[in-house]
mmCIF file of N, CA and C in Angstrom:
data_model
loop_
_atom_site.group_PDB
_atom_site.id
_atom_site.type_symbol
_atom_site.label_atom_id
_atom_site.label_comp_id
_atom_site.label_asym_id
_atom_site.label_seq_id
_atom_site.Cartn_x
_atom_site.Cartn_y
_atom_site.Cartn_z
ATOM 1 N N UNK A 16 43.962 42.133 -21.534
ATOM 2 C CA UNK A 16 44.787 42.780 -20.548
ATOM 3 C C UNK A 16 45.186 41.790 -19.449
ATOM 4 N N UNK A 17 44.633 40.882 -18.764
ATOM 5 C CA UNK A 17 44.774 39.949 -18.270
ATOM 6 C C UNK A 17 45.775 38.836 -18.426
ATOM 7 N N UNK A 18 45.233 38.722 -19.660
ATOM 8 C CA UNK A 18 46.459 37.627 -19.965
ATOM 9 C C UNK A 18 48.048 38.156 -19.708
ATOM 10 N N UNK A 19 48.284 39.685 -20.032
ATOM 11 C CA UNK A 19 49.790 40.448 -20.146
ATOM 12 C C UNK A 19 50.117 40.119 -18.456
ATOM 13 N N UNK A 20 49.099 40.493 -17.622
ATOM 14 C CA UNK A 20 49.194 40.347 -16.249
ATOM 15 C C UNK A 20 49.560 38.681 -15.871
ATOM 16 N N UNK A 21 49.540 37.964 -16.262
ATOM 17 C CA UNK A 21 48.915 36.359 -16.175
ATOM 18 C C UNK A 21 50.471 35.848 -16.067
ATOM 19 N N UNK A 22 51.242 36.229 -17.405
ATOM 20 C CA UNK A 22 52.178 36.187 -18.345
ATOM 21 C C UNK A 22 53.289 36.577 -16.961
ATOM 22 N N UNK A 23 52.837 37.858 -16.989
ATOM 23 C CA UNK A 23 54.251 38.502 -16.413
ATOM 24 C C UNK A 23 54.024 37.843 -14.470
ATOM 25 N N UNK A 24 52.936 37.380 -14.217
ATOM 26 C CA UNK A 24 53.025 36.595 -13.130
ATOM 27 C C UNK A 24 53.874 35.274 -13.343
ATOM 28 N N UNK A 25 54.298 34.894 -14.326
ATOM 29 C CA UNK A 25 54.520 33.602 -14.898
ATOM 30 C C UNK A 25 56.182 33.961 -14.341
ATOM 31 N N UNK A 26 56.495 35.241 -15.342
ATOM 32 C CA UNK A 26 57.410 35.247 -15.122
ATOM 33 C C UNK A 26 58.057 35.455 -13.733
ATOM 34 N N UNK A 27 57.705 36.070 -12.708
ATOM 35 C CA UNK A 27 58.037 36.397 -11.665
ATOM 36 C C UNK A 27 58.518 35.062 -10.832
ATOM 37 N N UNK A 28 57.410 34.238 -10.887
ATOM 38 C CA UNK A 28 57.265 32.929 -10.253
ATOM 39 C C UNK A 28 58.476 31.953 -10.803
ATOM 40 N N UNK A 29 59.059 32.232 -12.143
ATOM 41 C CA UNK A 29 60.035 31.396 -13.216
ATOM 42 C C UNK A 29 61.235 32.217 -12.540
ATOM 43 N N UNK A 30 61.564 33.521 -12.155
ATOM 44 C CA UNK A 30 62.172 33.912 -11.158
ATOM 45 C C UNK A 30 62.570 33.813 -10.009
ATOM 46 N N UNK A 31 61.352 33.805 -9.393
ATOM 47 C CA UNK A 31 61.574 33.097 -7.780
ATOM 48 C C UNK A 31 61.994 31.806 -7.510
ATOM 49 N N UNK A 32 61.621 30.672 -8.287
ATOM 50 C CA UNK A 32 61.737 29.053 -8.505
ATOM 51 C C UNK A 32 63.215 29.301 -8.718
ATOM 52 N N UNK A 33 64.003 29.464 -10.080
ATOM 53 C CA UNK A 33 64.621 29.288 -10.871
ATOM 54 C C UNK A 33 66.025 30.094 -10.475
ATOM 55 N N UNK A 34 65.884 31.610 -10.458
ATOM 56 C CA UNK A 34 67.221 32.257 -10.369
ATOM 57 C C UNK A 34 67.279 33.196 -9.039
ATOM 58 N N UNK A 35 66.422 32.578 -8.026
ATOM 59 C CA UNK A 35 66.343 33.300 -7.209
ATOM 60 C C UNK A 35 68.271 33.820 -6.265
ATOM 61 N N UNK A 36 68.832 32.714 -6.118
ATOM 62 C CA UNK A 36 70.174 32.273 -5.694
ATOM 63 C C UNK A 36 70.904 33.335 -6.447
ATOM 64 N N UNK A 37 70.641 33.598 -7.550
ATOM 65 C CA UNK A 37 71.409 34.411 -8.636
ATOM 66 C C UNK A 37 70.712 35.918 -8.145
ATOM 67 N N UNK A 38 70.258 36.199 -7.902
ATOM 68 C CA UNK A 38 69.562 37.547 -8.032
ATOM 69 C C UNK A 38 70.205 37.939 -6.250
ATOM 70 N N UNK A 39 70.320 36.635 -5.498
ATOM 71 C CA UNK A 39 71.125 37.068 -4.135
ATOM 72 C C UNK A 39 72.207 37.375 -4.334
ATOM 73 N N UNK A 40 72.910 36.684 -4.672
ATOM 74 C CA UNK A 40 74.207 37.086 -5.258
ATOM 75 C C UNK A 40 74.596 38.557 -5.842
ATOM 76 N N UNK A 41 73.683 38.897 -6.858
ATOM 77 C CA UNK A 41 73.920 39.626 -7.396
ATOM 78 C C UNK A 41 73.404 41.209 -6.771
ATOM 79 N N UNK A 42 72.525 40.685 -5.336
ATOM 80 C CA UNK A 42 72.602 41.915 -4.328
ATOM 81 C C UNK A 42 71.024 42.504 -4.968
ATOM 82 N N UNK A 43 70.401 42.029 -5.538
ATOM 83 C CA UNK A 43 68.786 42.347 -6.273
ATOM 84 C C UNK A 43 67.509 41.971 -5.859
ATOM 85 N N UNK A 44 67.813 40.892 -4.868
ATOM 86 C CA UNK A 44 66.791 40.404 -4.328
ATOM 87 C C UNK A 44 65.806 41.195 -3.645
ATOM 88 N N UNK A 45 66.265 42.346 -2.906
ATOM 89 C CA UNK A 45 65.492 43.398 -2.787
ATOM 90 C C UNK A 45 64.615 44.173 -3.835
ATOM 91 N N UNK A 46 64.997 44.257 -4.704
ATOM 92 C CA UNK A 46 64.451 44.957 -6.067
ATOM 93 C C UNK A 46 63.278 43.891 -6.320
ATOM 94 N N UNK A 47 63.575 42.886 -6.491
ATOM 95 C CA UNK A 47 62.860 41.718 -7.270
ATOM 96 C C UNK A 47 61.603 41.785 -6.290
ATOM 97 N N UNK A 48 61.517 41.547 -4.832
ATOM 98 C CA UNK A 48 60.339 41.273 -3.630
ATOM 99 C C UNK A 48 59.683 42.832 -3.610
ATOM 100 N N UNK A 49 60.791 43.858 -3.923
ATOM 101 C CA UNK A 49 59.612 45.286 -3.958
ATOM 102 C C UNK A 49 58.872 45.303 -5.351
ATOM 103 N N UNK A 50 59.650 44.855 -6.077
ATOM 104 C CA UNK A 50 58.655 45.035 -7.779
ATOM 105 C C UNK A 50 57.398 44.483 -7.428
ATOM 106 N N UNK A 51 57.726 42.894 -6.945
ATOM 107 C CA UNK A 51 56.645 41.786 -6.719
ATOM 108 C C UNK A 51 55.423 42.084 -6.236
ATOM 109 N N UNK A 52 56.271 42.748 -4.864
ATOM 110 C CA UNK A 52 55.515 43.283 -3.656
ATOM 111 C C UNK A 52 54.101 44.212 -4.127
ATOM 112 N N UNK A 53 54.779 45.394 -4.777
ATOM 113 C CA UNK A 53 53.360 46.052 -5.262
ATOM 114 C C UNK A 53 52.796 45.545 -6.998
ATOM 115 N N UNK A 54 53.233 44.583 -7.572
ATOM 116 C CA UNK A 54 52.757 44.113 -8.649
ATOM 117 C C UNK A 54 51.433 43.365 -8.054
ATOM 118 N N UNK A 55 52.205 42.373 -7.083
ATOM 119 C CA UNK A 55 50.455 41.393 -6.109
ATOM 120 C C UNK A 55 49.345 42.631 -5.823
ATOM 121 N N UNK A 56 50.099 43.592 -5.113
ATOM 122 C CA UNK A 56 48.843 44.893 -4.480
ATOM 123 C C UNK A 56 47.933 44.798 -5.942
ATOM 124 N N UNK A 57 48.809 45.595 -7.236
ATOM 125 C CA UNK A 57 48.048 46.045 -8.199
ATOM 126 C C UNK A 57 47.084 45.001 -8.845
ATOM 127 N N UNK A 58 47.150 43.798 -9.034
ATOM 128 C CA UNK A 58 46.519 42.781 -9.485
ATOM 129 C C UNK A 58 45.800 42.300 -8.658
ATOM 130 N N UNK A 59 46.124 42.111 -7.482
ATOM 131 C CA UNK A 59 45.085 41.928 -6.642
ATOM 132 C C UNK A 59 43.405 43.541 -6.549
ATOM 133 N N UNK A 60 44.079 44.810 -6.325
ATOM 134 C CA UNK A 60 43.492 45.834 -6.135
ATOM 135 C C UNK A 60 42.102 45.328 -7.906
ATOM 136 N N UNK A 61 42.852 44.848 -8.663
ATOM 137 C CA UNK A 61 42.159 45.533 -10.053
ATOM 138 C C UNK A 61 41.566 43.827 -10.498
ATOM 139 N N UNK A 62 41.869 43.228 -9.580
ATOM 140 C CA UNK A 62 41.588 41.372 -9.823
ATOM 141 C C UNK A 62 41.938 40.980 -11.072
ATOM 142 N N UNK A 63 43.024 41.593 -11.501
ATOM 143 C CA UNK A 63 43.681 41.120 -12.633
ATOM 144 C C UNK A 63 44.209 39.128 -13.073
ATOM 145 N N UNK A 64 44.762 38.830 -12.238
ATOM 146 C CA UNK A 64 44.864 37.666 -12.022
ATOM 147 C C UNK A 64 44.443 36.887 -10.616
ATOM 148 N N UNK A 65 43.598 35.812 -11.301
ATOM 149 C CA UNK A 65 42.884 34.820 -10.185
ATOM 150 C C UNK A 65 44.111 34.530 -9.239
ATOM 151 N N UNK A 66 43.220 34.093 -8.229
ATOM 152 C CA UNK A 66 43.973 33.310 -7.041
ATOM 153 C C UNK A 66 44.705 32.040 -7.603
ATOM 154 N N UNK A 67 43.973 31.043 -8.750
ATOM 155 C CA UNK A 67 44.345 29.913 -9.109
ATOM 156 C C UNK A 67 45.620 30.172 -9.739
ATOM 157 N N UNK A 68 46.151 31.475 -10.405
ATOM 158 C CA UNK A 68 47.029 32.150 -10.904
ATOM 159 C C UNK A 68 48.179 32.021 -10.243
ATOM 160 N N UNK A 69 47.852 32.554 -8.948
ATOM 161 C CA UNK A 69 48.690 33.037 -8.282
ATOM 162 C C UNK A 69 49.348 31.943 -7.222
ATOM 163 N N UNK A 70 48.666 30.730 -7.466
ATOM 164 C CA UNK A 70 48.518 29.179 -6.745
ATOM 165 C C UNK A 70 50.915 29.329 -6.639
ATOM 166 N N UNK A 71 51.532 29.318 -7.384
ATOM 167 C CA UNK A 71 52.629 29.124 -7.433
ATOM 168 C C UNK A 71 53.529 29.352 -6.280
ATOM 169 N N UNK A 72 52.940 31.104 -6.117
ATOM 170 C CA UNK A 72 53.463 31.836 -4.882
ATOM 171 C C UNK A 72 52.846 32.113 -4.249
ATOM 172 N N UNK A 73 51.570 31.397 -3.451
ATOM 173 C CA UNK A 73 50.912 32.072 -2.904
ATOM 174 C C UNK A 73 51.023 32.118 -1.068
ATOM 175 N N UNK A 74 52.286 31.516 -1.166
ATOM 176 C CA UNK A 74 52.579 31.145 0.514
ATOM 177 C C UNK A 74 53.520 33.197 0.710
ATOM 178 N N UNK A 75 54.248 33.643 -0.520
ATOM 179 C CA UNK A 75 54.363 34.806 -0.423
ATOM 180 C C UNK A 75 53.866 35.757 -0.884
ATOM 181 N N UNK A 76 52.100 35.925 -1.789
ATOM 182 C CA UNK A 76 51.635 36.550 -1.721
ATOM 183 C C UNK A 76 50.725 36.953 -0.433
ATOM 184 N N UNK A 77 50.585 35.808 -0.070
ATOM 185 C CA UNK A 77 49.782 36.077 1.444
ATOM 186 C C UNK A 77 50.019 36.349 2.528
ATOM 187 N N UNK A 78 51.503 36.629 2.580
ATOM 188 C CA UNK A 78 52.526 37.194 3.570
ATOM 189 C C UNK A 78 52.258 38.753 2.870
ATOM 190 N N UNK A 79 52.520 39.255 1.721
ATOM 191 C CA UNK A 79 52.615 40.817 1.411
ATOM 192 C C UNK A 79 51.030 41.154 1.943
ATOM 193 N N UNK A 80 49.667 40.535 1.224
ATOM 194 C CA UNK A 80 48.892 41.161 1.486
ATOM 195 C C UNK A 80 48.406 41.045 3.047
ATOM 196 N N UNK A 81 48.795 40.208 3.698
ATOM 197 C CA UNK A 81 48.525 40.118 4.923
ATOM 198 C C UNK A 81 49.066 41.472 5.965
ATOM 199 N N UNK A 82 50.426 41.628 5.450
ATOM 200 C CA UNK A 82 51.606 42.801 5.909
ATOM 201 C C UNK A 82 50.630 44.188 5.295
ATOM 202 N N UNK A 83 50.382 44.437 4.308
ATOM 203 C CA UNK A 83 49.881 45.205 3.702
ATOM 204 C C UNK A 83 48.634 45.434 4.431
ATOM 205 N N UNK A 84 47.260 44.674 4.717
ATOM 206 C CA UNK A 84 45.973 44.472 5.899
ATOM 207 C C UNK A 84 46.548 45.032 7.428
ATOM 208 N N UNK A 85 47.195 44.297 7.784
ATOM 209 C CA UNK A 85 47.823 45.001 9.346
ATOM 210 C C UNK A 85 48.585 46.170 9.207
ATOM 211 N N UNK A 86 49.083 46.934 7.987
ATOM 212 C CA UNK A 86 49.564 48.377 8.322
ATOM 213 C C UNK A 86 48.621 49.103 7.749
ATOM 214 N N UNK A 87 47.536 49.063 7.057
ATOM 215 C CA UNK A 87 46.074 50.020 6.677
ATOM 216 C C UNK A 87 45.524 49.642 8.288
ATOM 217 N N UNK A 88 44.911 48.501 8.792
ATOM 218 C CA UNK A 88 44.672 48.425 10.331
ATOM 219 C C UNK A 88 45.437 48.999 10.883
ATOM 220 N N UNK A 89 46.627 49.261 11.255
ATOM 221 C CA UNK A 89 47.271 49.771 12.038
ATOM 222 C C UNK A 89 46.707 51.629 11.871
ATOM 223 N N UNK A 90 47.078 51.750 10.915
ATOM 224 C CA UNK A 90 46.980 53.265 10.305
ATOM 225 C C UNK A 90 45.577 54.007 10.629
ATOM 226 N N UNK A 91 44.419 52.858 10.408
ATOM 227 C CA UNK A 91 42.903 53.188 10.560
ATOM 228 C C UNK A 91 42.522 53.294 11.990
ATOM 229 N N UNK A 92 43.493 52.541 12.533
ATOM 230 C CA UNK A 92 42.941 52.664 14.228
ATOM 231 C C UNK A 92 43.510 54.066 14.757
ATOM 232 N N UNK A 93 42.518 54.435 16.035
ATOM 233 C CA UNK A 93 42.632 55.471 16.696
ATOM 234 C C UNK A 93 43.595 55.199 17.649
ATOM 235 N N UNK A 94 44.624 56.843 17.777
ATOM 236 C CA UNK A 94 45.190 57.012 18.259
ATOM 237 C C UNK A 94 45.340 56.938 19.763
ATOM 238 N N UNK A 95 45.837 56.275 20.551
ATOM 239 C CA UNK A 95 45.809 56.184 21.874
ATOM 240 C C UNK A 95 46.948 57.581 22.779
ATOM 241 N N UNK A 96 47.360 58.459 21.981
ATOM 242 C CA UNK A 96 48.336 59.367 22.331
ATOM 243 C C UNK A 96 47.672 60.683 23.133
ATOM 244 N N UNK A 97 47.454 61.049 24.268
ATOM 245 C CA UNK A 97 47.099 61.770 24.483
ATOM 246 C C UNK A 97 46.693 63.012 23.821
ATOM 247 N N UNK A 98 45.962 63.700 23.555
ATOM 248 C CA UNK A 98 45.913 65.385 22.771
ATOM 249 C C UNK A 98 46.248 66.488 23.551
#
């Protein structure tokens, strides 16, 4: 199961490198960073693929999960709103 995960990290990264310019163009680039976006959550959540894996992109996986850490913090902290 890993390896399918491994694979399709491969591909993402052969994406981002490669046709990223093309996927702006073509107005998708949004699509492509939300797929991404919760593909890192899920592999990360289930440790599907290593960090060494993920070595390619990891200057923007650590931007999602970082974004992802400060809005569960955000969410977990108590409310300062009067009752």
């Amino acid at each position: 199961m890993r390896v399918i995960y491994k694979r399709l990290f491969r591909i993402y990264a052969h994406i981002f490198h490669a046709h990223y310019q093309e996927m702006m163009e073509c107005e998708a680039d949004a699509h492509l960073n939300h797929s991404f976006k919760f593909f890192v959550y899920f592999v990360k959540e289930f440790d599907l693929v290593s960090n060494e894996e993920l070595e390619p992109l990891k200057d923007l996986v650590s931007l999602y999960l970082r974004k992802k850490n400060e809005a569960v913090a955000a969410a977990s902290a108590p409310s300062s709103a009067p009752a």
